[in-house]
Short mmCIF file of C-alpha atoms and ligand atoms in Angstrom, two decimals:
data_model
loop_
_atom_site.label_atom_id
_atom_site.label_comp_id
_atom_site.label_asym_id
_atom_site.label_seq_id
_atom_site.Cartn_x
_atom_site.Cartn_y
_atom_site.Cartn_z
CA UNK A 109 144.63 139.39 62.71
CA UNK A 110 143.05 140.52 59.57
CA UNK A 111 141.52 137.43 57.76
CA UNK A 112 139.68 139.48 54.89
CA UNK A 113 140.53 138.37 51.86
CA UNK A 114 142.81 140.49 49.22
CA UNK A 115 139.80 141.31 47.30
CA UNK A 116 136.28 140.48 47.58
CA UNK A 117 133.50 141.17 45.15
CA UNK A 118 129.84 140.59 47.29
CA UNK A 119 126.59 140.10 46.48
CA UNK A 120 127.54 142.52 43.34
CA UNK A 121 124.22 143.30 41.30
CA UNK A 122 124.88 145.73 38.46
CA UNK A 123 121.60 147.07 36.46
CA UNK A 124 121.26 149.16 33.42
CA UNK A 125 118.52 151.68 33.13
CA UNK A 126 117.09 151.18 29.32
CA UNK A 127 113.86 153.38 29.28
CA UNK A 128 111.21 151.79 31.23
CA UNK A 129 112.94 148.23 30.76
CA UNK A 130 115.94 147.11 33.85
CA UNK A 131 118.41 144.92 32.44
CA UNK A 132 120.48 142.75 35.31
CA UNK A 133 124.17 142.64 34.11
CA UNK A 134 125.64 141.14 37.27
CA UNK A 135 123.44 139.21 39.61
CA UNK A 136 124.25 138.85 43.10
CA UNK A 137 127.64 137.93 42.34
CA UNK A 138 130.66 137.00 44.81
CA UNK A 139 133.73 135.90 44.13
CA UNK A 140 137.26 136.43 46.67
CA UNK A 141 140.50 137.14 44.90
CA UNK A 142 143.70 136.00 46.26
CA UNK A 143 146.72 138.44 46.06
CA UNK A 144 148.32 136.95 43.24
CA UNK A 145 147.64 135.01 40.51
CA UNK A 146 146.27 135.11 36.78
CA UNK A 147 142.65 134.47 36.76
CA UNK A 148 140.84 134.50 33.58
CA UNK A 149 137.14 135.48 33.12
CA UNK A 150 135.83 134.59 30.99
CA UNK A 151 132.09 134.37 29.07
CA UNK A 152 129.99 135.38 25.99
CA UNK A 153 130.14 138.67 25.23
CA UNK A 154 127.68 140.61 27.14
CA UNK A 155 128.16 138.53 29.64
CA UNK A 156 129.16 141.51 32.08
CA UNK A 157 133.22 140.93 31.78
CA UNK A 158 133.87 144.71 31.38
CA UNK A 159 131.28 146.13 33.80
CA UNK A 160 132.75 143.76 36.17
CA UNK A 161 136.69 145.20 35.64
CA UNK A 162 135.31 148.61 35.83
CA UNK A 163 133.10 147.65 39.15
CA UNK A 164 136.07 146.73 40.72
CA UNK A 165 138.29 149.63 39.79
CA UNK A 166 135.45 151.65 41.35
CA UNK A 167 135.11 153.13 37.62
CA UNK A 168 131.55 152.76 38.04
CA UNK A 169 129.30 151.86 41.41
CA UNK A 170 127.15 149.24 41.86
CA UNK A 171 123.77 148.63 41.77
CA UNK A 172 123.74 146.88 45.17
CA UNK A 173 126.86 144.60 46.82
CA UNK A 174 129.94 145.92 47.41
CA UNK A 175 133.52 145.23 46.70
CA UNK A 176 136.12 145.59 49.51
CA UNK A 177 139.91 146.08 48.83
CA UNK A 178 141.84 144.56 51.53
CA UNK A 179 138.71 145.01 53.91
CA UNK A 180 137.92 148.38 52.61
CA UNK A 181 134.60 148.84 50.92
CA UNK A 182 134.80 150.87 48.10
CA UNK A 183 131.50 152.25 48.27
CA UNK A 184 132.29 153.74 51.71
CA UNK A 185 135.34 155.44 50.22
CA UNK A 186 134.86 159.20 48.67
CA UNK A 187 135.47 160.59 45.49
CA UNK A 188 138.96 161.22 46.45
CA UNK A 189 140.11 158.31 48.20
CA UNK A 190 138.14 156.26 44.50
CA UNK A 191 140.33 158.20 42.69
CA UNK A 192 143.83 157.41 44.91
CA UNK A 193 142.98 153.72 45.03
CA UNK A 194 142.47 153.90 41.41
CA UNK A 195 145.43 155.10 40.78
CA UNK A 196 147.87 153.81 42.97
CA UNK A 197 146.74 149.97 43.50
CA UNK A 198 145.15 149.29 39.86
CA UNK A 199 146.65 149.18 36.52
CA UNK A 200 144.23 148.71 33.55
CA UNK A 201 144.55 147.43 30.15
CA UNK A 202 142.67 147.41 27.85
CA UNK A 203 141.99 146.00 23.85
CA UNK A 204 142.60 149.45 21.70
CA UNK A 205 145.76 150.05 23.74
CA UNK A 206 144.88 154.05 24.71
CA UNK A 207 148.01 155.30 24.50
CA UNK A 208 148.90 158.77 22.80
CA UNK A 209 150.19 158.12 19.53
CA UNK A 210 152.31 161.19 19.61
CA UNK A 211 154.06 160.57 22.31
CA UNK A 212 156.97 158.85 23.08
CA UNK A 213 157.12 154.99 24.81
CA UNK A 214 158.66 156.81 27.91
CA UNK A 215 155.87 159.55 28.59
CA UNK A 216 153.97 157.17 27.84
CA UNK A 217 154.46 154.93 30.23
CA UNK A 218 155.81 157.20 33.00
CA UNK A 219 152.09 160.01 32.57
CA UNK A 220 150.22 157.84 35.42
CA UNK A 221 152.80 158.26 37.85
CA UNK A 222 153.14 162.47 36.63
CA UNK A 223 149.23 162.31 37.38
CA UNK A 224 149.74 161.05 40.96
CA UNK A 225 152.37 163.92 41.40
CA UNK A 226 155.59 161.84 40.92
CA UNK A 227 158.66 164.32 40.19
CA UNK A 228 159.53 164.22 36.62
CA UNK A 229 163.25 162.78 37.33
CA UNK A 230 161.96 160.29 39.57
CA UNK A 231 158.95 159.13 36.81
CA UNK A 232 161.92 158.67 34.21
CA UNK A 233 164.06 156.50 36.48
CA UNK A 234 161.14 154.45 37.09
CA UNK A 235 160.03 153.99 32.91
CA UNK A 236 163.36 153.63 32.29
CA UNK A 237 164.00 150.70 34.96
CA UNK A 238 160.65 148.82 33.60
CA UNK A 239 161.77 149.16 30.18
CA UNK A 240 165.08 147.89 31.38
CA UNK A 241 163.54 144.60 33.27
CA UNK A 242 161.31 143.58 30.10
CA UNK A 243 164.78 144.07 27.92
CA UNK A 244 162.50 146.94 26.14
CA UNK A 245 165.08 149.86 26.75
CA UNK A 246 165.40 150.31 22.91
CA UNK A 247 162.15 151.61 22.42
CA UNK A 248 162.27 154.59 25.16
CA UNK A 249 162.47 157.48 22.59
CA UNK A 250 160.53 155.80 20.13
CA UNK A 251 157.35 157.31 19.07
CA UNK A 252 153.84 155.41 19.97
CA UNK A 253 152.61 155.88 16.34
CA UNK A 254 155.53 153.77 15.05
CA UNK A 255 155.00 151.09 16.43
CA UNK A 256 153.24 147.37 15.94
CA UNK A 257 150.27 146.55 18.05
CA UNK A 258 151.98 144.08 19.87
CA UNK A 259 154.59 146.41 20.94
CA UNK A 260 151.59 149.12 21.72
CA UNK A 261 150.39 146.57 23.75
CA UNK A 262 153.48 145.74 25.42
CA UNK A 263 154.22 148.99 26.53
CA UNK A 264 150.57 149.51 27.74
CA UNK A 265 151.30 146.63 30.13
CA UNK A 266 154.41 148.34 31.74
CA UNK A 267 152.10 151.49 31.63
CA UNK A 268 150.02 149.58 33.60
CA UNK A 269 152.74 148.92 35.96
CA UNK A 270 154.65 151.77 36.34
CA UNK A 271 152.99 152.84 39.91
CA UNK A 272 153.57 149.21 40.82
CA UNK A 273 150.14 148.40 41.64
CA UNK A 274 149.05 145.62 43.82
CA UNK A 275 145.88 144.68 41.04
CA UNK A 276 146.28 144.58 37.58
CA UNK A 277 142.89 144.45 35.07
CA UNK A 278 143.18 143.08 31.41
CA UNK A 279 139.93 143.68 29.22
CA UNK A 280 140.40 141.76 25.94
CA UNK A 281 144.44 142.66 26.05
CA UNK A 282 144.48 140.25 23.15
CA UNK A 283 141.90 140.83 21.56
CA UNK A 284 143.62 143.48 18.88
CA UNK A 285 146.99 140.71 18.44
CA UNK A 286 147.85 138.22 16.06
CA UNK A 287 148.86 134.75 17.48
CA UNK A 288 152.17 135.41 18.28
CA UNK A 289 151.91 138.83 20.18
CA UNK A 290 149.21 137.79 21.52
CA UNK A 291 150.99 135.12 23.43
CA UNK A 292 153.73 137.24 24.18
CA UNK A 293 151.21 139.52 25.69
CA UNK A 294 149.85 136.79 27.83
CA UNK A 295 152.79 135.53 28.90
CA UNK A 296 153.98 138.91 30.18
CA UNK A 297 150.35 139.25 32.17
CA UNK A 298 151.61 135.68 33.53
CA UNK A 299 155.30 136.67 34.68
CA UNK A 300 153.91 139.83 36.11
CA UNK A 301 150.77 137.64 38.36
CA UNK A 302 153.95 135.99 40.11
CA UNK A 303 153.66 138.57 42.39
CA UNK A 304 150.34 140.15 42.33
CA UNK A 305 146.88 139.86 40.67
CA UNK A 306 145.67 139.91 37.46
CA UNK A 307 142.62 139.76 36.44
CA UNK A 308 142.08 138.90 32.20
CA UNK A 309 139.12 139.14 30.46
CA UNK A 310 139.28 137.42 27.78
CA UNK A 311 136.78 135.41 24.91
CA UNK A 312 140.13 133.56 23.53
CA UNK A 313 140.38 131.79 26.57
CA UNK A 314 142.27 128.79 24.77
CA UNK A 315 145.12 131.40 24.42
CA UNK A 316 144.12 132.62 28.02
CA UNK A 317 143.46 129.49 29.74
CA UNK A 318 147.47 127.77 29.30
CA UNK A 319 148.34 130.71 31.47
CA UNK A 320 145.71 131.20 34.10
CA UNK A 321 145.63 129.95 37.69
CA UNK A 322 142.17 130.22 37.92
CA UNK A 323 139.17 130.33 35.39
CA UNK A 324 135.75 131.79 36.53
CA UNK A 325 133.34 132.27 33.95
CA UNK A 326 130.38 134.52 33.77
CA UNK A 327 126.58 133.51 32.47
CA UNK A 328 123.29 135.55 32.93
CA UNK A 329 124.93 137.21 35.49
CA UNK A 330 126.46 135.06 37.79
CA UNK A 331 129.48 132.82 38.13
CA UNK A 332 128.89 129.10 36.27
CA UNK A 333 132.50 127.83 36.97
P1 LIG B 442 131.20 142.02 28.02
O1 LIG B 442 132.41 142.81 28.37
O2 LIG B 442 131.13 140.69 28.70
O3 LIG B 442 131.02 141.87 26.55
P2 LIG B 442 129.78 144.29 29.10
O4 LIG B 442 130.10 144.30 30.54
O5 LIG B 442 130.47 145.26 28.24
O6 LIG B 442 129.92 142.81 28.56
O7 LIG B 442 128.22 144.56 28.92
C1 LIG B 442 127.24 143.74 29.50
C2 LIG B 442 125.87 144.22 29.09
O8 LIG B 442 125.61 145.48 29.68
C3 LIG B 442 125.71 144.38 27.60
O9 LIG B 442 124.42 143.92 27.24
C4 LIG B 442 125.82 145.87 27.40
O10 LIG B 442 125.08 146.29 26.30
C5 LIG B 442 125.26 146.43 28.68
N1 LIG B 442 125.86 147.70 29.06
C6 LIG B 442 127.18 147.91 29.31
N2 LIG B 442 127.40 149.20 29.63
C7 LIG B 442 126.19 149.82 29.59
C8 LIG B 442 125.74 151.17 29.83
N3 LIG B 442 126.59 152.14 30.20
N4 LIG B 442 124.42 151.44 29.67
C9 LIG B 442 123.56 150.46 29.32
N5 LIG B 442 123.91 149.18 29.08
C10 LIG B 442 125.20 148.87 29.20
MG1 LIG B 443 133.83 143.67 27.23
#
């Protein structure tokens, strides 16, 4: 019955304000996202790759388009119901890991689902369980600070996952790595987009591009492949 697609970015236009002057970021752009999969996006930067990932977790609103979620429009949701899908159906990564240093791997990884009122037993079963799955259960206790930036990185991913979200977004997840966490990084994105999407932003898209099912790439605005 329902033929909309999984997600659909339409007629997007994003504009910046600077002074007098309008810059166009995102012109008119559409592109429909299947439910799983590992597409790469990729273009020069300032091409628009991060306004897009934040359009689309409804981070920021657009100038004029829309984007609908499984039919919804999120620009006819409220504040509230922005906030839920957030938080519920999108995990985000991003380059400079944001984690809290002084915390452990577990809080880490279990604080999103504590912020969307998870019980504190639960939230642990669930970090735990992740950790378990990506064979990461040794670094539970250990302390964010510690650790390499491919392991930050790693642990940012199941972050990402921990409310099991149906859309994952990747800004630059790489972009902080050396070659060989980098591709463990990438393949993790591309075990994990087995079952739903995820969307990579990436400028090393020769790393990016032997795992992605799709490649769109952004110019002046608008989509050029
Ligand atoms: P990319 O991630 O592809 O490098 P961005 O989406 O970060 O590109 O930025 C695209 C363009 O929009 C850049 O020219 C950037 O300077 C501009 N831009 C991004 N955010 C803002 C903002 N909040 N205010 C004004 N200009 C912005
Ligand atoms: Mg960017």
């Amino acid at each position: 019955m329902d033929n909309s697609p999984f997600l659909l970015v339409k007629n997007l236009t994003k504009n910046y304000q600077m002074g007098a002057k309008t810059f166009t970021v995102l012109n008119n752009l559409t592109i429909s996202f299947a439910s799983s999969g590992f597409v790469l996006i990729s273009g020069k930067s300032g091409s628009g790759k991060s306004t897009l990932l934040n359009l689309i977790a409804g981070i920021i609103k657009p100038s004029s388009g829309d984007i609908f979620f499984e039919g919804d429009a999120i620009s006819l949701m409220s504040e509230k119901r922005i906030s839920a899908f957030r938080n519920r159906c999108i995990g985000y990564i991003f380059q400079q890991y944001n984690l809290f240093d002084k915390q452990s791997v577990l809080f880490n990884i279990i604080l999103p689902l504590l912020i969307d009122g998870v019980g504190i037993p639960k939230a642990y079963c669930r970090g735990r369980a992740l950790l378990h799955s990506y064979n990461m259960d040794v670094f539970a206790d250990q302390i964010i600070g510690n650790l390499s930036g491919g392991e930050k990185q790693r642990v940012a991913v199941l972050r990402a996952l921990a409310n099991n979200p149906k859309i994952v977004l990747a800004d630059e997840p790489t972009g902080a790595l050396d070659q060989k966490n980098a591709l463990a990084t990438m393949e993790m994105l591309s075990q994990i987009a087995q079952g739903r999407l995820v969307i990579v932003v990436s400028h090393d898209s020769l790393l990016a591009e032997k795992f992605a099912t799709r490649k769109i790439t952004l110019k002046d605005g608008d989509v050029i492949s």
